[in-house]
Coordinates of C-alpha atoms and ligand atoms in Angstrom, one line a residue:
M1 CA 0.6 59.2 2.3
A2 CA -2.5 61.3 2.2
T3 CA -5.1 61.2 -0.6
T4 CA -7.8 63.8 -0.9
D5 CA -11.3 63.4 -2.2
A6 CA -12.2 66.9 -3.4
R7 CA -14.5 66.0 -6.3
R8 CA -17.9 67.7 -6.2
G9 CA -20.6 65.3 -5.0
A10 CA -18.0 62.7 -4.0
V11 CA -18.8 60.2 -1.3
T12 CA -16.8 57.7 0.6
I13 CA -18.5 54.5 1.8
L14 CA -16.9 52.4 4.5
G15 CA -17.9 48.7 4.3
G16 CA -18.7 46.4 1.4
G17 CA -21.6 44.4 2.9
V18 CA -25.2 44.7 1.7
A19 CA -25.7 48.2 3.0
G20 CA -22.4 49.7 1.7
L21 CA -22.6 48.1 -1.8
A22 CA -26.3 49.0 -2.2
C23 CA -25.7 52.6 -1.1
A24 CA -22.7 52.8 -3.4
I25 CA -24.8 51.9 -6.4
A26 CA -27.7 54.2 -5.4
C27 CA -25.2 57.1 -5.0
A28 CA -23.5 56.4 -8.3
Q29 CA -26.8 56.2 -10.1
R30 CA -27.5 59.7 -8.8
G31 CA -24.2 61.0 -10.3
H32 CA -22.0 60.9 -7.3
A33 CA -18.4 59.8 -7.5
V34 CA -18.2 56.9 -5.1
T35 CA -15.2 55.3 -3.4
L36 CA -16.0 52.2 -1.3
L37 CA -13.5 50.8 1.2
E38 CA -13.7 47.2 2.3
Q39 CA -11.2 45.5 4.7
A40 CA -11.6 42.0 3.2
P41 CA -9.2 41.1 0.4
A42 CA -12.2 39.9 -1.7
L43 CA -15.9 40.6 -1.6
T44 CA -17.2 37.3 -0.3
E45 CA -19.8 36.1 2.2
I46 CA -20.1 33.1 4.5
G47 CA -22.2 30.3 3.1
A48 CA -25.6 31.2 4.4
G49 CA -29.0 32.2 3.2
L50 CA -31.0 35.4 3.4
Q51 CA -34.7 36.0 3.2
I52 CA -35.5 39.1 1.1
A53 CA -39.0 40.6 1.6
P54 CA -40.8 42.9 -0.9
N55 CA -39.7 46.0 0.9
G56 CA -36.0 45.1 0.4
G57 CA -36.6 43.5 -3.0
R58 CA -38.0 46.7 -4.5
V59 CA -34.6 48.4 -3.7
L60 CA -32.7 45.5 -5.4
D61 CA -35.0 45.9 -8.5
A62 CA -34.5 49.7 -8.6
L63 CA -30.7 49.2 -8.3
G64 CA -30.8 46.7 -11.2
V65 CA -29.5 43.9 -9.1
A66 CA -31.1 40.5 -9.7
P67 CA -29.2 37.6 -8.0
P68 CA -30.6 34.1 -8.5
A69 CA -33.4 33.5 -6.1
I70 CA -36.1 31.0 -5.0
G71 CA -39.6 32.3 -4.4
N72 CA -40.9 32.1 -0.8
A73 CA -44.6 31.2 -0.8
A74 CA -45.3 30.9 2.9
I75 CA -44.2 30.9 6.6
H76 CA -45.0 27.5 7.9
L77 CA -44.9 27.2 11.7
I78 CA -44.5 23.7 13.1
E79 CA -44.6 22.4 16.7
G80 CA -41.0 21.3 17.1
L81 CA -41.6 18.4 19.6
T82 CA -44.5 16.8 17.8
G83 CA -44.0 17.8 14.2
R84 CA -47.7 19.0 14.1
R85 CA -48.6 21.9 11.8
V86 CA -49.6 25.1 13.7
I87 CA -50.2 27.5 10.8
R88 CA -49.0 27.9 7.2
A89 CA -49.4 31.6 6.4
P90 CA -49.2 32.4 2.7
L91 CA -47.0 35.3 1.6
G92 CA -47.8 37.4 -1.4
P93 CA -45.4 37.8 -4.4
G94 CA -42.0 39.3 -3.9
F95 CA -40.7 37.2 -1.1
R96 CA -37.4 35.4 -2.0
F97 CA -34.6 33.3 -0.7
L98 CA -31.1 34.2 -1.7
H99 CA -27.6 32.9 -1.1
R100 CA -25.6 35.7 0.6
A101 CA -22.6 35.1 -1.7
D102 CA -24.9 35.5 -4.8
L103 CA -26.3 38.7 -3.4
I104 CA -22.9 40.2 -2.7
A105 CA -21.5 39.1 -6.1
A106 CA -24.5 40.7 -7.9
L107 CA -24.2 43.9 -5.9
A108 CA -20.5 44.1 -6.5
A109 CA -20.8 43.5 -10.2
R110 CA -23.5 46.3 -10.4
A111 CA -21.4 48.6 -8.3
E112 CA -18.4 48.2 -10.7
A113 CA -20.7 48.7 -13.7
T114 CA -22.0 52.0 -12.3
G115 CA -18.4 53.3 -11.8
V116 CA -17.9 52.8 -8.1
A117 CA -14.2 52.6 -7.2
I118 CA -13.9 49.6 -4.8
R119 CA -10.8 49.4 -2.7
L120 CA -10.3 45.9 -1.2
G121 CA -7.9 45.2 1.6
A122 CA -8.6 48.7 3.0
E123 CA -9.0 48.2 6.7
V124 CA -10.0 51.4 8.4
A125 CA -8.4 51.6 11.9
G126 CA -10.1 54.8 12.9
V127 CA -12.3 57.7 11.9
G128 CA -11.5 61.3 13.1
V129 CA -11.7 65.0 12.4
D130 CA -15.5 65.1 12.2
G131 CA -15.6 62.1 10.0
R132 CA -13.4 63.8 7.4
E133 CA -10.4 61.6 8.0
L134 CA -10.0 57.9 7.7
R135 CA -6.9 56.2 9.1
L136 CA -6.2 52.9 7.4
A137 CA -4.4 50.1 9.2
S138 CA -1.7 50.4 6.5
G139 CA -0.9 53.9 7.8
E140 CA -2.5 55.7 4.9
T141 CA -4.8 58.6 5.5
I142 CA -7.9 59.3 3.4
A143 CA -9.7 62.7 3.5
T144 CA -13.3 62.9 2.6
S145 CA -16.1 65.5 2.7
R146 CA -18.9 62.9 3.1
L147 CA -18.7 59.6 4.8
I148 CA -21.3 56.8 4.9
G149 CA -20.5 54.3 7.7
A150 CA -21.7 50.9 6.5
D151 CA -19.2 48.8 8.3
G152 CA -21.5 46.8 10.5
A153 CA -22.2 46.6 14.2
R154 CA -18.6 46.4 15.3
G155 CA -17.1 48.8 12.7
A156 CA -14.9 51.9 13.0
A157 CA -17.7 54.3 11.9
R158 CA -20.0 53.1 14.5
A159 CA -17.3 53.4 17.1
F160 CA -16.7 57.0 15.9
V161 CA -20.4 58.0 16.0
A162 CA -21.6 56.2 19.1
P163 CA -18.5 55.1 21.1
D164 CA -20.4 54.5 24.3
H165 CA -23.2 52.4 22.9
R166 CA -22.5 48.8 23.9
P167 CA -24.5 45.7 22.9
D168 CA -26.3 43.5 25.5
F169 CA -26.3 39.7 25.0
T170 CA -30.0 38.8 24.3
G171 CA -29.7 35.4 26.0
Q172 CA -29.9 33.7 22.6
V173 CA -27.4 32.1 20.3
A174 CA -27.9 31.2 16.6
W175 CA -26.2 28.4 14.6
R176 CA -26.1 28.7 10.8
A177 CA -25.5 25.7 8.5
I178 CA -26.4 24.5 5.0
V179 CA -27.3 20.8 4.3
P180 CA -28.2 19.0 1.0
V181 CA -31.9 18.3 0.3
T182 CA -34.1 17.2 -2.5
D183 CA -37.6 18.5 -3.4
W184 CA -37.8 21.1 -0.6
P185 CA -40.8 23.4 -1.1
G186 CA -40.3 27.1 -1.5
E187 CA -41.4 28.1 2.0
A188 CA -39.8 29.0 5.3
R189 CA -40.4 26.3 7.9
I190 CA -40.1 27.2 11.6
H191 CA -39.9 24.3 14.0
A192 CA -40.6 26.0 17.4
G193 CA -40.0 24.4 20.8
P194 CA -39.6 25.6 24.3
G195 CA -36.6 27.9 24.4
R196 CA -35.4 27.2 20.8
H197 CA -36.5 27.2 17.2
L198 CA -35.1 26.1 13.9
V199 CA -35.8 28.0 10.6
C200 CA -35.3 26.0 7.3
Y201 CA -35.5 27.3 3.8
P202 CA -34.2 26.2 0.4
L203 CA -31.4 28.0 -1.5
R204 CA -30.2 28.2 -5.1
D205 CA -31.6 25.4 -7.2
G206 CA -33.4 23.9 -4.2
T207 CA -30.8 21.3 -3.5
S208 CA -29.4 23.1 -0.4
L209 CA -31.3 23.9 2.8
N210 CA -30.4 26.9 4.9
L211 CA -30.7 26.3 8.6
V212 CA -30.8 28.9 11.3
A213 CA -31.2 27.4 14.8
V214 CA -31.7 29.6 17.8
E215 CA -31.4 28.5 21.5
E216 CA -31.8 30.5 24.7
R217 CA -28.7 30.6 26.9
A218 CA -27.6 32.3 30.0
E219 CA -24.2 33.3 28.8
W220 CA -22.2 34.1 25.7
A221 CA -18.5 33.7 26.7
A222 CA -16.8 33.9 23.3
E223 CA -14.6 36.9 22.8
G224 CA -15.8 37.3 19.2
W225 CA -19.1 37.9 17.5
S226 CA -19.2 34.4 15.9
R227 CA -17.2 31.3 15.9
R228 CA -17.1 27.7 14.5
D229 CA -18.9 25.2 16.7
A230 CA -19.1 21.4 16.9
P231 CA -22.2 20.1 15.0
E232 CA -22.8 17.8 18.0
N233 CA -23.7 20.8 20.2
L234 CA -26.4 21.8 17.7
R235 CA -27.8 18.3 17.5
R236 CA -27.8 18.1 21.3
A237 CA -29.7 21.4 21.6
F238 CA -32.5 20.0 19.3
A239 CA -32.6 16.5 20.7
G240 CA -36.3 15.5 21.1
F241 CA -37.5 17.4 18.1
A242 CA -39.7 15.4 15.7
D243 CA -38.9 14.5 12.1
P244 CA -37.5 15.8 9.9
V245 CA -35.3 17.8 12.3
P246 CA -33.0 14.9 13.5
G247 CA -32.3 13.8 9.9
L248 CA -31.5 17.3 8.8
L249 CA -29.2 18.0 11.7
A250 CA -27.5 14.6 11.2
Q251 CA -26.2 16.0 7.9
V252 CA -24.6 19.1 9.4
D253 CA -20.8 18.8 9.2
M254 CA -19.8 22.5 9.6
V255 CA -21.6 25.1 11.7
H256 CA -21.1 28.7 12.9
L257 CA -22.4 30.0 16.1
W258 CA -23.5 33.6 16.7
G259 CA -24.1 35.3 20.1
L260 CA -27.1 37.4 19.3
M261 CA -26.5 40.9 20.7
D262 CA -29.2 43.5 21.0
H263 CA -27.9 47.0 20.5
G264 CA -31.2 48.5 19.7
A265 CA -30.8 51.4 17.3
T266 CA -27.7 53.4 17.8
P267 CA -28.8 56.5 19.7
R268 CA -27.2 58.8 17.0
W269 CA -26.6 58.0 13.4
R270 CA -24.6 61.0 12.5
R271 CA -21.5 62.8 13.7
G272 CA -19.8 65.5 11.6
V273 CA -19.9 64.4 8.0
C274 CA -20.4 60.7 8.9
T275 CA -23.8 59.0 8.6
L276 CA -24.4 55.4 9.6
I277 CA -26.6 52.9 7.7
G278 CA -27.4 49.2 8.0
D279 CA -26.2 47.2 11.0
A280 CA -23.9 50.1 11.9
A281 CA -27.0 52.2 12.7
H282 CA -29.3 49.5 13.9
P283 CA -28.1 45.9 14.3
T284 CA -31.3 43.9 13.9
L285 CA -32.2 40.6 15.5
P286 CA -32.9 37.9 12.9
F287 CA -36.4 37.0 14.1
L288 CA -38.2 39.0 11.4
A289 CA -35.5 38.5 8.7
Q290 CA -35.3 42.2 8.2
G291 CA -31.7 43.3 8.9
A292 CA -30.6 43.2 5.2
N293 CA -33.9 44.5 4.0
L294 CA -33.7 47.5 6.3
A295 CA -30.1 48.0 5.2
L296 CA -31.3 48.1 1.5
E297 CA -34.0 50.7 2.5
D298 CA -31.4 52.8 4.3
A299 CA -29.1 52.7 1.3
W300 CA -31.7 53.9 -1.1
T301 CA -33.2 56.5 1.1
L302 CA -29.9 58.0 2.2
A303 CA -28.7 58.3 -1.3
A304 CA -31.8 60.2 -2.2
M305 CA -31.3 62.6 0.7
L306 CA -27.5 62.8 0.8
D307 CA -27.6 66.6 1.1
D308 CA -29.7 66.5 4.3
P309 CA -28.7 63.5 6.4
A310 CA -30.4 65.1 9.5
A311 CA -33.8 65.1 7.7
W312 CA -33.1 61.5 6.5
E313 CA -32.4 60.3 10.1
D314 CA -35.6 62.0 11.4
A315 CA -37.7 60.4 8.6
R316 CA -36.1 57.0 8.9
R317 CA -36.0 56.3 12.7
P318 CA -39.6 55.6 13.4
R319 CA -39.9 52.9 10.8
V320 CA -36.6 51.2 11.9
A321 CA -37.6 51.4 15.5
R322 CA -40.9 49.7 14.8
A323 CA -39.2 46.9 12.8
L324 CA -36.7 46.3 15.6
R325 CA -39.5 46.0 18.2
A326 CA -41.4 43.6 16.0
A327 CA -38.2 41.4 15.6
R328 CA -37.7 41.3 19.3
G329 CA -41.3 40.3 20.0
N330 CA -41.1 37.4 17.6
A331 CA -38.3 35.8 19.6
R332 CA -40.6 35.5 22.6
N333 CA -43.5 34.1 20.5
Y334 CA -41.4 31.3 19.0
H335 CA -40.1 30.1 22.3
L336 CA -43.3 29.8 24.4
S337 CA -43.9 26.7 26.6
G338 CA -46.6 25.3 28.8
A339 CA -50.0 26.9 29.0
R340 CA -49.0 30.1 27.1
K341 CA -47.8 28.0 24.2
R342 CA -51.0 25.8 24.2
A343 CA -53.2 28.9 24.1
A344 CA -51.1 30.6 21.4
H345 CA -51.0 27.5 19.2
L346 CA -54.7 26.9 19.6
A347 CA -55.4 30.4 18.4
L348 CA -53.0 30.0 15.5
R349 CA -54.5 26.6 14.5
T350 CA -58.0 28.2 14.4
L351 CA -56.6 31.0 12.3
D352 CA -54.9 28.4 10.0
R353 CA -58.4 26.9 9.3
V354 CA -60.2 30.3 8.8
R355 CA -57.8 32.8 7.4
P356 CA -54.1 32.1 7.7
S357 CA -53.1 35.1 5.7
T358 CA -54.1 37.3 8.7
L359 CA -50.7 36.4 10.3
T360 CA -48.5 37.8 7.6
G361 CA -51.1 40.5 6.8
A362 CA -50.3 42.1 10.2
Y363 CA -46.9 43.1 8.6
R364 CA -48.3 45.0 5.7
W365 CA -46.8 48.2 7.1
L366 CA -43.4 46.6 6.7
Y367 CA -43.6 44.6 3.5
D368 CA -45.8 46.9 1.4
H369 CA -43.7 50.0 2.0
D370 CA -41.9 51.1 -1.2
V371 CA -39.0 53.4 -0.5
T372 CA -38.2 53.7 -4.2
R373 CA -41.4 55.6 -4.7
A374 CA -41.4 57.7 -1.5
Ligands
FAD1 C1 -28.4 34.3 12.0 C2 -28.8 35.5 11.2 C3 -29.7 35.4 10.2 C4 -30.1 36.5 9.4 N1 -31.1 36.4 8.4 C5 -31.5 37.5 7.8 C6 -32.5 37.4 6.7 O1 -33.0 36.3 6.4 N2 -32.9 38.5 6.1 C7 -32.4 39.8 6.4 O2 -32.9 40.8 5.8 N3 -31.4 39.9 7.4 C8 -31.0 38.8 8.0 N4 -30.0 38.9 9.0 C9 -29.4 40.3 9.2 C10 -28.4 40.7 8.1 O3 -27.4 39.6 8.0 C11 -27.7 42.0 8.5 O4 -28.6 42.9 9.0 C12 -27.0 42.6 7.2 O5 -26.1 41.7 6.6 C13 -26.3 43.9 7.6 O6 -25.5 44.3 6.5 P1 -24.5 45.5 6.6 O7 -23.9 45.8 5.2 O8 -25.1 46.6 7.4 O9 -23.3 44.9 7.6 P2 -22.3 43.8 7.3 O10 -22.9 42.7 6.6 O11 -21.7 43.5 8.7 O12 -21.1 44.4 6.4 C14 -20.1 45.3 7.0 C15 -19.0 45.3 6.0 O13 -18.0 46.2 6.5 C16 -16.7 45.6 6.5 N5 -15.9 46.3 7.5 C17 -16.1 46.2 8.9 N6 -15.2 46.9 9.5 C18 -14.4 47.5 8.6 C19 -13.3 48.3 8.7 N7 -12.8 48.7 9.9 N8 -12.7 48.7 7.6 C20 -13.2 48.3 6.3 N9 -14.2 47.5 6.2 C21 -14.9 47.1 7.3 C22 -17.0 44.2 6.7 O14 -15.9 43.4 6.3 C23 -18.2 43.9 5.9 O15 -18.0 43.6 4.6 C24 -29.5 37.8 9.7 C25 -28.6 37.9 10.7 C26 -28.2 36.8 11.5 C27 -27.2 37.0 12.6

C-alpha cells in the first residue's frame, strides 16, 4: 500500500530520539504538518543519564519541554588512583542532569500536544528516489516531499545520504550503569586515571547515580553498537582506583558496554529532499557531553531554515566541527599518565586555587550560543 504526503509544508521525520522529536515539535510550532516514524513499538530509552548544557537547554525551553532535572553546579576532576582533587570548575546557571527516559517522555508529550503524528513500530528499511520514498520493513511505501533523517548513526537515512562513510573504532569503550546513592552533590565528578576515566552524576531526586566509565582498548569485536556486559569486567578495569570508586562499582548489577566509534561529521548532510540531523549527521563522542545538545540545536535551526537546507548546512557545519574536535581532545586529556599527567595536573591544581572558572570559561563559545535567538 502506498500513502502520499502532499500537504503543503508537510514534513516527514525519520527517528524518534532527541533530534527527531525536538525537530518535530519545532516544525509543528512553525505550522508544518509533521509525521514522525519510529521503529520502536514505544518511545522509551535505556536507563541512563544525560548532561544538558545551556546551549541545548535553551532549545528545550523554547520548545516548551521541561523534564525533571537536577542542577549541575560544577565539573569536579579527581585523580582516580589517589582520590585527590585536581580542580573543581564551577559552571554557571543552566547546566542540568536529566534521565534520558524523562527527556524522551517530555518531548513525546509535547510533540503530541503540538499535533505531530507519531507512528510507532514503523521501521524504515530503505530510503530512495531522492529521499522522496520510504520503504518500511512491513512492505508499505511512504511518499514525502521533505524528509528529515534523525535515525541515528546507523540509520537508513544516513545510509542513503552517505553510504560510503564508515565509522572507525576510537580505541575506547564506555560502560553505562546506574547505582543507588544518598546525598550526592549536584556536580559531575570525573575520576581520571591512566587510560580510563569514570564520570558520575546524580539523577532524578538525587538517589540514583549515573556512571559512564571509559577504558582504552585495542579492539572492539562485538558485531553490534552496544551490548550487555558482566559488571565484573567494569570492576576489573577500575581496580586500583581510590574511594569511593570501588564502593560505587560494587553496587553495579547491570551494565551496558558501548564501542565508541568516531565517524566525524558525515561528509554530506543532504541528498535530494533528505537532510540529516543529530547523530545521523555527526555522531559525537561523549567526552564533552554534547551529542544531544547539538542534536537539539540542529533540530531548532533546521526547522527555522526548512526551505533552504543547503544554507542551513553551510551555517551549521563550522560550529559542529569545532564541538567534535573539542570532544575528541578531551578524551586525550582525561587519560594522561606519567610526566604529562603530572604537568597537566599541577597546572590545573594551580588554576583551582587561583581561578577555577577559567577551565569551563574556555567553552563559552559552546555554552553561551543561543540558537533560539539567532
Ligand atoms: C556513553 C554516552 C554518554 C553520552 N552522554 C551524553 C551527555 O551527557 N550529553 C549529551 O548531550 N550527549 C550525550 N551522548 C550523546 C547522545 O546520546 C546522542 O548524541 C543523542 O542521543 C543522539 O540523538 P539522536 O536523536 O540523533 O539519535 P538516537 O538517539 O540514536 O535516535 C535515533 C532514533 O531513530 C530510531 N531509528 C533508527 N533507525 C530507524 C529506522 N530504520 N526506522 C525507524 N526508526 C529508526 C531509533 O530507534 C531511535 O529512536 C552520550 C553518548 C554516549 C554513547
